[in-house]
PDB file of C-alpha atoms and ligand atoms in Angstrom:
ATOM      1  CA  MET A   1       6.142  -8.484 -21.892  1.00 83.00           C
ATOM      2  CA  ASP A   2       7.183  -9.182 -18.295  1.00 95.00           C
ATOM      3  CA  ARG A   3       4.465 -10.804 -16.247  1.00 97.00           C
ATOM      4  CA  ASN A   4       4.405 -10.918 -12.451  1.00 97.00           C
ATOM      5  CA  ALA A   5       5.919 -14.393 -12.344  1.00 97.00           C
ATOM      6  CA  ASP A   6       8.882 -13.274 -14.504  1.00 96.00           C
ATOM      7  CA  ALA A   7      10.295 -10.616 -12.158  1.00 98.00           C
ATOM      8  CA  PRO A   8      13.154 -11.343  -9.708  1.00 98.00           C
ATOM      9  CA  TRP A   9      11.098 -10.977  -6.504  1.00 98.00           C
ATOM     10  CA  SER A  10      13.362 -13.344  -4.552  1.00 98.00           C
ATOM     11  CA  LYS A  11      16.215 -10.857  -5.162  1.00 98.00           C
ATOM     12  CA  PHE A  12      14.304  -7.779  -3.958  1.00 98.00           C
ATOM     13  CA  ASP A  13      16.590  -5.825  -1.592  1.00 98.00           C
ATOM     14  CA  PRO A  14      14.449  -4.110   1.068  1.00 98.00           C
ATOM     15  CA  GLU A  15      17.301  -2.071   2.587  1.00 98.00           C
ATOM     16  CA  ALA A  16      18.303  -0.703  -0.825  1.00 98.00           C
ATOM     17  CA  TYR A  17      14.606   0.023  -1.483  1.00 98.00           C
ATOM     18  CA  VAL A  18      14.296   1.953   1.800  1.00 98.00           C
ATOM     19  CA  ASP A  19      17.505   3.862   1.022  1.00 98.00           C
ATOM     20  CA  LEU A  20      16.110   4.844  -2.388  1.00 97.00           C
ATOM     21  CA  ASN A  21      12.613   5.773  -1.294  1.00 97.00           C
ATOM     22  CA  TYR A  22      12.048   6.315   2.406  1.00 98.00           C
ATOM     23  CA  ARG A  23      15.221   6.842   4.463  1.00 98.00           C
ATOM     24  CA  THR A  24      14.999  10.542   3.707  1.00 98.00           C
ATOM     25  CA  PRO A  25      11.254  11.245   3.691  1.00 98.00           C
ATOM     26  CA  LEU A  26      10.107  12.781   0.417  1.00 97.00           C
ATOM     27  CA  GLU A  27       7.667  15.652   0.303  1.00 97.00           C
ATOM     28  CA  VAL A  28       5.230  13.591  -1.757  1.00 97.00           C
ATOM     29  CA  ASP A  29       5.122  10.722   0.761  1.00 98.00           C
ATOM     30  CA  LEU A  30       4.475  13.154   3.594  1.00 98.00           C
ATOM     31  CA  LEU A  31       1.685  14.698   1.503  1.00 98.00           C
ATOM     32  CA  ILE A  32       0.199  11.238   0.897  1.00 98.00           C
ATOM     33  CA  VAL A  33       0.405  10.497   4.624  1.00 98.00           C
ATOM     34  CA  ARG A  34      -1.542  13.713   5.360  1.00 98.00           C
ATOM     35  CA  LEU A  35      -4.199  12.947   2.745  1.00 98.00           C
ATOM     36  CA  MET A  36      -4.614   9.360   3.949  1.00 98.00           C
ATOM     37  CA  ARG A  37      -4.639  10.387   7.635  1.00 98.00           C
ATOM     38  CA  ASP A  38      -7.374  12.968   7.041  1.00 98.00           C
ATOM     39  CA  TYR A  39      -9.374  10.601   4.842  1.00 98.00           C
ATOM     40  CA  PHE A  40      -9.345   7.686   7.302  1.00 98.00           C
ATOM     41  CA  SER A  41     -10.012  10.019  10.254  1.00 98.00           C
ATOM     42  CA  GLY A  42     -13.040  11.358   8.396  1.00 98.00           C
ATOM     43  CA  CYS A  43     -14.287   7.827   7.690  1.00 98.00           C
ATOM     44  CA  PHE A  44     -14.164   6.962  11.390  1.00 97.00           C
ATOM     45  CA  ALA A  45     -15.281  10.362  12.725  1.00 96.00           C
ATOM     46  CA  ASN A  46     -18.554   8.889  14.018  1.00 95.00           C
ATOM     47  CA  GLY A  47     -16.847   6.061  15.873  1.00 94.00           C
ATOM     48  CA  VAL A  48     -14.755   2.982  15.258  1.00 94.00           C
ATOM     49  CA  PRO A  49     -16.647  -0.326  14.953  1.00 93.00           C
ATOM     50  CA  ASP A  50     -15.507  -3.277  17.048  1.00 92.00           C
ATOM     51  CA  SER A  51     -12.835  -5.586  15.680  1.00 93.00           C
ATOM     52  CA  VAL A  52     -11.846  -3.760  12.493  1.00 98.00           C
ATOM     53  CA  ARG A  53      -9.299  -5.798  10.537  1.00 98.00           C
ATOM     54  CA  GLY A  54      -6.931  -4.142   8.072  1.00 98.00           C
ATOM     55  CA  VAL A  55      -4.726  -5.350   5.254  1.00 98.00           C
ATOM     56  CA  ASP A  56      -1.781  -3.817   3.421  1.00 98.00           C
ATOM     57  CA  VAL A  57      -1.269  -5.702   0.182  1.00 98.00           C
ATOM     58  CA  GLY A  58       2.261  -5.928  -1.240  1.00 98.00           C
ATOM     59  CA  ALA A  59       3.523  -4.128   1.855  1.00 98.00           C
ATOM     60  CA  GLY A  60       7.178  -4.483   0.816  1.00 98.00           C
ATOM     61  CA  ALA A  61       9.580  -2.261   2.709  1.00 98.00           C
ATOM     62  CA  ASN A  62       7.104   0.499   3.471  1.00 98.00           C
ATOM     63  CA  LEU A  63       5.402   0.787   6.867  1.00 98.00           C
ATOM     64  CA  TYR A  64       3.444   4.007   6.421  1.00 98.00           C
ATOM     65  CA  PRO A  65       0.348   2.373   4.849  1.00 98.00           C
ATOM     66  CA  ALA A  66       0.178   0.017   7.859  1.00 98.00           C
ATOM     67  CA  LEU A  67       0.757   2.926  10.264  1.00 98.00           C
ATOM     68  CA  SER A  68      -2.267   4.681   8.726  1.00 98.00           C
ATOM     69  CA  MET A  69      -4.486   1.836   9.980  1.00 98.00           C
ATOM     70  CA  LEU A  70      -3.193   1.587  13.579  1.00 98.00           C
ATOM     71  CA  PRO A  71      -5.858   3.704  15.330  1.00 98.00           C
ATOM     72  CA  TRP A  72      -8.748   1.859  13.706  1.00 98.00           C
ATOM     73  CA  CYS A  73      -7.723  -1.781  13.724  1.00 98.00           C
ATOM     74  CA  GLU A  74      -7.734  -4.709  16.097  1.00 98.00           C
ATOM     75  CA  LYS A  75      -5.452  -6.567  13.662  1.00 98.00           C
ATOM     76  CA  VAL A  76      -3.478  -5.620  10.550  1.00 98.00           C
ATOM     77  CA  LEU A  77      -2.184  -8.149   8.035  1.00 98.00           C
ATOM     78  CA  LEU A  78       0.809  -7.321   5.858  1.00 98.00           C
ATOM     79  CA  LEU A  79       0.565  -9.509   2.773  1.00 98.00           C
ATOM     80  CA  GLU A  80       3.772  -9.679   0.749  1.00 98.00           C
ATOM     81  CA  TYR A  81       5.106 -11.960  -1.950  1.00 98.00           C
ATOM     82  CA  ALA A  82       8.902 -11.386  -2.011  1.00 98.00           C
ATOM     83  CA  ARG A  83      10.659 -13.403   0.703  1.00 98.00           C
ATOM     84  CA  PRO A  84      13.299 -10.728   1.532  1.00 98.00           C
ATOM     85  CA  ASN A  85      10.456  -8.253   2.104  1.00 98.00           C
ATOM     86  CA  VAL A  86       8.577 -10.753   4.290  1.00 98.00           C
ATOM     87  CA  GLU A  87      11.726 -11.076   6.431  1.00 98.00           C
ATOM     88  CA  TYR A  88      12.088  -7.278   6.561  1.00 98.00           C
ATOM     89  CA  LEU A  89       8.468  -6.893   7.706  1.00 98.00           C
ATOM     90  CA  GLU A  90       8.765  -9.666  10.305  1.00 98.00           C
ATOM     91  CA  LYS A  91      11.752  -7.870  11.801  1.00 98.00           C
ATOM     92  CA  GLN A  92       9.794  -4.589  11.865  1.00 98.00           C
ATOM     93  CA  ALA A  93       6.934  -6.300  13.737  1.00 98.00           C
ATOM     94  CA  SER A  94       9.255  -8.063  16.232  1.00 98.00           C
ATOM     95  CA  PRO A  95       9.489  -6.996  19.902  1.00 96.00           C
ATOM     96  CA  ALA A  96      12.589  -4.898  19.095  1.00 96.00           C
ATOM     97  CA  GLY A  97      10.213  -2.454  17.379  1.00 98.00           C
ATOM     98  CA  TYR A  98      10.288  -0.935  13.918  1.00 98.00           C
ATOM     99  CA  ASP A  99      13.241   1.109  12.618  1.00 98.00           C
ATOM    100  CA  VAL A 100      13.531   4.816  13.417  1.00 98.00           C
ATOM    101  CA  VAL A 101      13.312   5.468   9.677  1.00 98.00           C
ATOM    102  CA  TRP A 102       9.503   5.298  10.057  1.00 98.00           C
ATOM    103  CA  ASP A 103       9.306   7.901  12.858  1.00 98.00           C
ATOM    104  CA  PRO A 104       9.042  10.997  10.602  1.00 98.00           C
ATOM    105  CA  PHE A 105       6.031   9.407   8.902  1.00 98.00           C
ATOM    106  CA  TRP A 106       4.361   8.747  12.253  1.00 98.00           C
ATOM    107  CA  ASP A 107       5.056  12.363  13.280  1.00 98.00           C
ATOM    108  CA  VAL A 108       2.757  13.476  10.442  1.00 98.00           C
ATOM    109  CA  PHE A 109       0.026  11.009  11.421  1.00 98.00           C
ATOM    110  CA  GLY A 110       0.402  12.216  15.013  1.00 97.00           C
ATOM    111  CA  ALA A 111      -0.887  15.691  14.137  1.00 97.00           C
ATOM    112  CA  ASP A 112      -4.368  14.093  14.225  1.00 98.00           C
ATOM    113  CA  PRO A 113      -5.801  13.431  17.738  1.00 97.00           C
ATOM    114  CA  ALA A 114      -6.977   9.880  16.898  1.00 97.00           C
ATOM    115  CA  TYR A 115      -3.438   8.926  15.867  1.00 98.00           C
ATOM    116  CA  ARG A 116      -1.875  10.827  18.765  1.00 98.00           C
ATOM    117  CA  ARG A 117      -3.683   8.557  21.230  1.00 97.00           C
ATOM    118  CA  VAL A 118      -1.763   5.542  19.875  1.00 97.00           C
ATOM    119  CA  GLU A 119       1.728   4.466  20.963  1.00 98.00           C
ATOM    120  CA  PRO A 120       2.699   3.289  17.469  1.00 98.00           C
ATOM    121  CA  ARG A 121       5.756   1.118  18.074  1.00 98.00           C
ATOM    122  CA  SER A 122       4.223  -1.129  20.703  1.00 98.00           C
ATOM    123  CA  ARG A 123       0.846  -1.238  18.931  1.00 98.00           C
ATOM    124  CA  PHE A 124       2.505  -2.178  15.644  1.00 98.00           C
ATOM    125  CA  GLY A 125       4.228  -5.099  17.370  1.00 98.00           C
ATOM    126  CA  GLU A 126       0.977  -6.175  19.042  1.00 98.00           C
ATOM    127  CA  ILE A 127      -1.491  -6.119  16.144  1.00 98.00           C
ATOM    128  CA  VAL A 128       0.541  -6.599  12.953  1.00 98.00           C
ATOM    129  CA  ARG A 129       0.996 -10.033  11.414  1.00 98.00           C
ATOM    130  CA  VAL A 130       3.008 -10.758   8.265  1.00 98.00           C
ATOM    131  CA  GLU A 131       2.001 -13.370   5.698  1.00 98.00           C
ATOM    132  CA  ARG A 132       3.691 -14.458   2.511  1.00 98.00           C
ATOM    133  CA  GLY A 133       1.178 -14.593  -0.313  1.00 98.00           C
ATOM    134  CA  SER A 134       0.208 -13.197  -3.678  1.00 98.00           C
ATOM    135  CA  LEU A 135      -2.305 -10.469  -4.340  1.00 98.00           C
ATOM    136  CA  LEU A 136      -3.308 -12.475  -7.401  1.00 98.00           C
ATOM    137  CA  ASP A 137      -4.369 -15.401  -5.193  1.00 97.00           C
ATOM    138  CA  LEU A 138      -6.825 -13.341  -3.131  1.00 97.00           C
ATOM    139  CA  ASP A 139     -10.110 -14.842  -4.220  1.00 91.00           C
ATOM    140  CA  GLY A 140     -12.742 -12.759  -2.446  1.00 90.00           C
ATOM    141  CA  GLN A 141     -13.132 -15.323   0.351  1.00 91.00           C
ATOM    142  CA  ARG A 142     -10.949 -13.436   2.838  1.00 92.00           C
ATOM    143  CA  ARG A 143     -12.167  -9.867   3.437  1.00 97.00           C
ATOM    144  CA  TRP A 144     -10.870  -6.935   5.457  1.00 98.00           C
ATOM    145  CA  ASP A 145     -12.605  -3.802   6.814  1.00 98.00           C
ATOM    146  CA  ILE A 146      -9.933  -1.311   5.717  1.00 98.00           C
ATOM    147  CA  GLY A 147      -7.162  -1.765   3.169  1.00 98.00           C
ATOM    148  CA  THR A 148      -4.156  -0.175   1.538  1.00 98.00           C
ATOM    149  CA  MET A 149      -2.171  -1.114  -1.547  1.00 98.00           C
ATOM    150  CA  PHE A 150       0.793   1.096  -2.415  1.00 98.00           C
ATOM    151  CA  PHE A 151       2.669   0.846  -5.721  1.00 98.00           C
ATOM    152  CA  VAL A 152       1.755  -2.813  -6.254  1.00 98.00           C
ATOM    153  CA  ALA A 153      -0.893  -3.471  -8.949  1.00 98.00           C
ATOM    154  CA  ASP A 154       0.984  -1.084 -11.269  1.00 98.00           C
ATOM    155  CA  SER A 155       4.490  -2.102 -10.132  1.00 98.00           C
ATOM    156  CA  MET A 156       4.464  -5.896 -10.386  1.00 98.00           C
ATOM    157  CA  SER A 157       3.883  -6.654 -14.089  1.00 98.00           C
ATOM    158  CA  GLU A 158       3.781  -5.053 -17.537  1.00 97.00           C
ATOM    159  CA  CYS A 159       0.608  -6.927 -18.379  1.00 97.00           C
ATOM    160  CA  PRO A 160      -2.688  -4.962 -18.514  1.00 97.00           C
ATOM    161  CA  GLU A 161      -4.719  -8.018 -17.486  1.00 97.00           C
ATOM    162  CA  GLU A 162      -2.546  -8.555 -14.389  1.00 98.00           C
ATOM    163  CA  PHE A 163      -2.940  -4.885 -13.438  1.00 98.00           C
ATOM    164  CA  GLN A 164      -6.736  -5.167 -13.609  1.00 98.00           C
ATOM    165  CA  ARG A 165      -6.707  -8.534 -11.877  1.00 98.00           C
ATOM    166  CA  GLY A 166      -4.595  -7.025  -9.063  1.00 98.00           C
ATOM    167  CA  MET A 167      -7.087  -4.176  -8.698  1.00 98.00           C
ATOM    168  CA  THR A 168     -10.044  -6.554  -8.720  1.00 97.00           C
ATOM    169  CA  CYS A 169      -8.436  -8.906  -6.180  1.00 98.00           C
ATOM    170  CA  PHE A 170      -7.658  -5.957  -3.877  1.00 98.00           C
ATOM    171  CA  MET A 171     -11.159  -4.499  -4.074  1.00 98.00           C
ATOM    172  CA  ASP A 172     -12.746  -7.908  -3.623  1.00 97.00           C
ATOM    173  CA  ALA A 173     -10.697  -8.394  -0.463  1.00 98.00           C
ATOM    174  CA  LEU A 174     -12.603  -5.512   1.176  1.00 98.00           C
ATOM    175  CA  THR A 175     -15.931  -5.657   3.009  1.00 97.00           C
ATOM    176  CA  GLU A 176     -18.789  -3.374   1.977  1.00 97.00           C
ATOM    177  CA  GLY A 177     -18.075   0.183   3.155  1.00 97.00           C
ATOM    178  CA  ALA A 178     -14.378  -0.514   3.850  1.00 98.00           C
ATOM    179  CA  PRO A 179     -12.220   2.603   3.401  1.00 98.00           C
ATOM    180  CA  PHE A 180      -9.195   2.086   1.184  1.00 98.00           C
ATOM    181  CA  ALA A 181      -6.121   3.917  -0.084  1.00 98.00           C
ATOM    182  CA  ALA A 182      -4.176   2.827  -3.149  1.00 98.00           C
ATOM    183  CA  ALA A 183      -1.164   4.511  -4.735  1.00 98.00           C
ATOM    184  CA  PHE A 184       0.356   4.197  -8.189  1.00 98.00           C
ATOM    185  CA  MET A 185       3.431   5.442 -10.011  1.00 98.00           C
ATOM    186  CA  LYS A 186       2.070   7.459 -12.938  1.00 98.00           C
ATOM    187  CA  GLU A 187       3.285   6.325 -16.389  1.00 97.00           C
ATOM    188  CA  SER A 188       6.059   4.190 -14.883  1.00 97.00           C
ATOM    189  CA  VAL A 189       8.271   2.307 -17.324  1.00 97.00           C
ATOM    190  CA  GLY A 190       9.638   0.029 -14.595  1.00 97.00           C
ATOM    191  CA  TYR A 191      12.165   0.502 -11.830  1.00 97.00           C
ATOM    192  CA  ARG A 192      15.550  -0.703 -10.633  1.00 97.00           C
ATOM    193  CA  ILE A 193      16.642  -1.674  -7.156  1.00 97.00           C
ATOM    194  CA  GLY A 194      20.360  -2.342  -7.020  1.00 95.00           C
ATOM    195  CA  ASP A 195      21.145  -4.372 -10.117  1.00 95.00           C
ATOM    196  CA  GLN A 196      17.628  -5.854 -10.459  1.00 97.00           C
ATOM    197  CA  ARG A 197      14.947  -4.522 -12.789  1.00 97.00           C
ATOM    198  CA  TYR A 198      11.234  -4.697 -11.933  1.00 98.00           C
ATOM    199  CA  PRO A 199       8.279  -4.279 -14.313  1.00 98.00           C
ATOM    200  CA  ALA A 200       5.481  -1.726 -14.337  1.00 98.00           C
ATOM    201  CA  TYR A 201       2.216  -1.170 -16.138  1.00 98.00           C
ATOM    202  CA  ARG A 202       1.726   2.432 -17.264  1.00 98.00           C
ATOM    203  CA  VAL A 203      -1.232   4.062 -15.535  1.00 98.00           C
ATOM    204  CA  ASN A 204      -2.649   7.573 -15.430  1.00 97.00           C
ATOM    205  CA  GLU A 205      -5.611   9.076 -13.574  1.00 97.00           C
ATOM    206  CA  HIS A 206      -8.052   7.815 -16.208  1.00 97.00           C
ATOM    207  CA  ARG A 207      -6.764   4.196 -16.044  1.00 98.00           C
ATOM    208  CA  VAL A 208      -6.857   4.167 -12.249  1.00 98.00           C
ATOM    209  CA  ARG A 209     -10.426   5.524 -12.233  1.00 98.00           C
ATOM    210  CA  GLU A 210     -11.480   3.004 -14.879  1.00 97.00           C
ATOM    211  CA  SER A 211      -9.912   0.116 -12.932  1.00 98.00           C
ATOM    212  CA  LEU A 212     -11.983   1.035  -9.870  1.00 97.00           C
ATOM    213  CA  THR A 213     -15.271   1.489 -11.737  1.00 91.00           C
ATOM    214  CA  GLY A 214     -17.931  -0.664 -10.177  1.00 93.00           C
ATOM    215  CA  PHE A 215     -15.980  -1.190  -6.940  1.00 97.00           C
ATOM    216  CA  ALA A 216     -15.809   2.175  -5.169  1.00 97.00           C
ATOM    217  CA  ASP A 217     -18.077   4.780  -3.633  1.00 96.00           C
ATOM    218  CA  GLY A 218     -16.936   8.365  -3.096  1.00 96.00           C
ATOM    219  CA  LEU A 219     -13.771   7.871  -5.125  1.00 97.00           C
ATOM    220  CA  GLU A 220     -11.204  10.688  -4.787  1.00 97.00           C
ATOM    221  CA  ILE A 221      -8.220  10.613  -7.123  1.00 98.00           C
ATOM    222  CA  HIS A 222      -5.260  12.824  -6.352  1.00 98.00           C
ATOM    223  CA  ASP A 223      -2.931  13.343  -9.320  1.00 96.00           C
ATOM    224  CA  LEU A 224       0.285  14.426  -7.613  1.00 97.00           C
ATOM    225  CA  HIS A 225       2.807  15.952  -9.958  1.00 94.00           C
ATOM    226  CA  HIS A 226       5.870  14.927  -7.964  1.00 94.00           C
ATOM    227  CA  VAL A 227       8.558  13.059  -9.863  1.00 94.00           C
ATOM    228  CA  VAL A 228      10.858  11.094  -7.554  1.00 92.00           C
ATOM    229  CA  ARG A 229      13.099   9.342 -10.117  1.00 93.00           C
ATOM    230  CA  PRO A 230      13.511   9.114 -13.881  1.00 93.00           C
ATOM    231  CA  GLY A 231      11.013   6.828 -15.624  1.00 96.00           C
ATOM    232  CA  HIS A 232       7.665   8.031 -14.262  1.00 96.00           C
ATOM    233  CA  GLU A 233       5.535  11.181 -14.397  1.00 96.00           C
ATOM    234  CA  GLY A 234       4.021  11.588 -10.951  1.00 97.00           C
ATOM    235  CA  ILE A 235       2.085   9.701  -8.300  1.00 98.00           C
ATOM    236  CA  ILE A 236      -1.627   8.906  -8.143  1.00 98.00           C
ATOM    237  CA  LEU A 237      -3.447   8.356  -4.870  1.00 98.00           C
ATOM    238  CA  ALA A 238      -6.938   6.854  -4.862  1.00 98.00           C
ATOM    239  CA  LEU A 239      -9.096   7.089  -1.739  1.00 98.00           C
ATOM    240  CA  GLY A 240     -12.597   5.714  -1.376  1.00 98.00           C
ATOM    241  CA  ARG A 241     -14.831   3.069   0.131  1.00 98.00           C
ATOM    242  CA  ARG A 242     -15.658  -0.386  -1.183  1.00 98.00           C
ATOM    243  CA  ASN A 243     -19.189  -0.264  -2.538  1.00 96.00           C
ATOM    244  CA  SER A 244     -21.870  -2.934  -2.195  1.00 93.00           C
ATOM    245  CA  ALA A 245     -21.234  -4.704  -5.514  1.00 86.00           C
ATOM    246  CA  VAL A 246     -20.765  -8.445  -5.088  1.00 79.00           C
ATOM    247  CA  ALA A 247     -17.183  -9.735  -5.294  1.00 69.00           C
ATOM    248  CA  ALA A 248     -16.292 -10.648  -8.875  1.00 59.00           C
ATOM    249  CA  THR A 249     -13.274 -12.899  -8.298  1.00 55.00           C
TER     250      THR A 249
HETATM  251  C1  SAM B 301       7.203  -1.114  -5.809  1.00 91.16           C
HETATM  252  S1  SAM B 301       7.095  -2.238  -4.487  1.00 91.16           S
HETATM  253  C2  SAM B 301       5.972  -1.397  -3.370  1.00 91.16           C
HETATM  254  C3  SAM B 301       6.253  -1.749  -1.930  1.00 91.16           C
HETATM  255  C4  SAM B 301       5.509  -0.940  -0.892  1.00 91.16           C
HETATM  256  N1  SAM B 301       4.094  -1.246  -0.895  1.00 91.16           N
HETATM  257  C5  SAM B 301       5.716   0.545  -1.025  1.00 91.16           C
HETATM  258  O1  SAM B 301       4.744   1.288  -0.874  1.00 91.16           O
HETATM  259  O2  SAM B 301       6.835   1.002  -1.213  1.00 91.16           O
HETATM  260  C6  SAM B 301       6.096  -3.550  -5.158  1.00 91.16           C
HETATM  261  C7  SAM B 301       5.788  -4.588  -4.113  1.00 91.16           C
HETATM  262  O3  SAM B 301       4.856  -5.531  -4.634  1.00 91.16           O
HETATM  263  C8  SAM B 301       5.256  -6.809  -4.179  1.00 91.16           C
HETATM  264  N2  SAM B 301       4.653  -7.822  -5.049  1.00 91.16           N
HETATM  265  C9  SAM B 301       5.042  -8.179  -6.293  1.00 91.16           C
HETATM  266  N3  SAM B 301       4.216  -9.128  -6.776  1.00 91.16           N
HETATM  267  C10 SAM B 301       3.296  -9.372  -5.817  1.00 91.16           C
HETATM  268  C11 SAM B 301       2.190 -10.249  -5.715  1.00 91.16           C
HETATM  269  N4  SAM B 301       1.856 -11.064  -6.715  1.00 91.16           N
HETATM  270  N5  SAM B 301       1.458 -10.232  -4.581  1.00 91.16           N
HETATM  271  C12 SAM B 301       1.781  -9.398  -3.565  1.00 91.16           C
HETATM  272  N6  SAM B 301       2.823  -8.549  -3.603  1.00 91.16           N
HETATM  273  C13 SAM B 301       3.575  -8.533  -4.721  1.00 91.16           C
HETATM  274  C14 SAM B 301       6.763  -6.735  -4.254  1.00 91.16           C
HETATM  275  O4  SAM B 301       7.408  -7.757  -3.575  1.00 91.16           O
HETATM  276  C15 SAM B 301       7.010  -5.360  -3.658  1.00 91.16           C
HETATM  277  O5  SAM B 301       7.040  -5.413  -2.263  1.00 91.16           O
END
């Protein structure tokens, strides 16, 4: 069984990953963007507290989870383990601005007035910081007020304990009431990027719900039946708020 430490993260190719997944926006990602946009907008409909800090865990070469947090946050941290992805993200957050590949995703966010008020490219450069680190080292001491984690806890290891630990570490990194969005490849048997193979833990709606038991209020699970490559059966999106239970990690 491949554990997180066994996978070739130092060989992760972010450009090949973007080519495979995001360069041509897929219907399912645009649907996820709409669901996340409407969910976060609803959470902040009565006003945005001062100094909200956001985190995207295992950000990799995907900016749309971070874009979803721009209107609400004073700062956003992109936490990522693979060095090539850290370099990719640092370039995206540099003064040159992020790649045009992310514009179609912002166009969908921009249909909401709160997002439309933001100039995304300059704001991204101003408030986003990139840090190399492991989800599995988050120990509940550092906490954020809004968080996203896309295709990470299920897509970093074959080990059930590491999946649950990833979920626990993510939820324990959120303050009470923090809105979150997390996405999972349903029943994934692993994935390839270029000539490298990466592990996955097979999840379905039930496993995702179970993994969040005790951590979330108002949990919404969207079981999206879109298949984007061989070796999985759909995509699951979980939306909710961190409840008041004390951090377990
Ligand atoms: C399938 S990719 C998902 C990337 C991106 N979030 C997305 O939505 O496309 C899995 C990501 O998890 C990252 N990762 C793997 N192990 C990790 C760990 N222990 N802590 C944080 N990130 C990790 C990988 O480097 C990679 O960026």
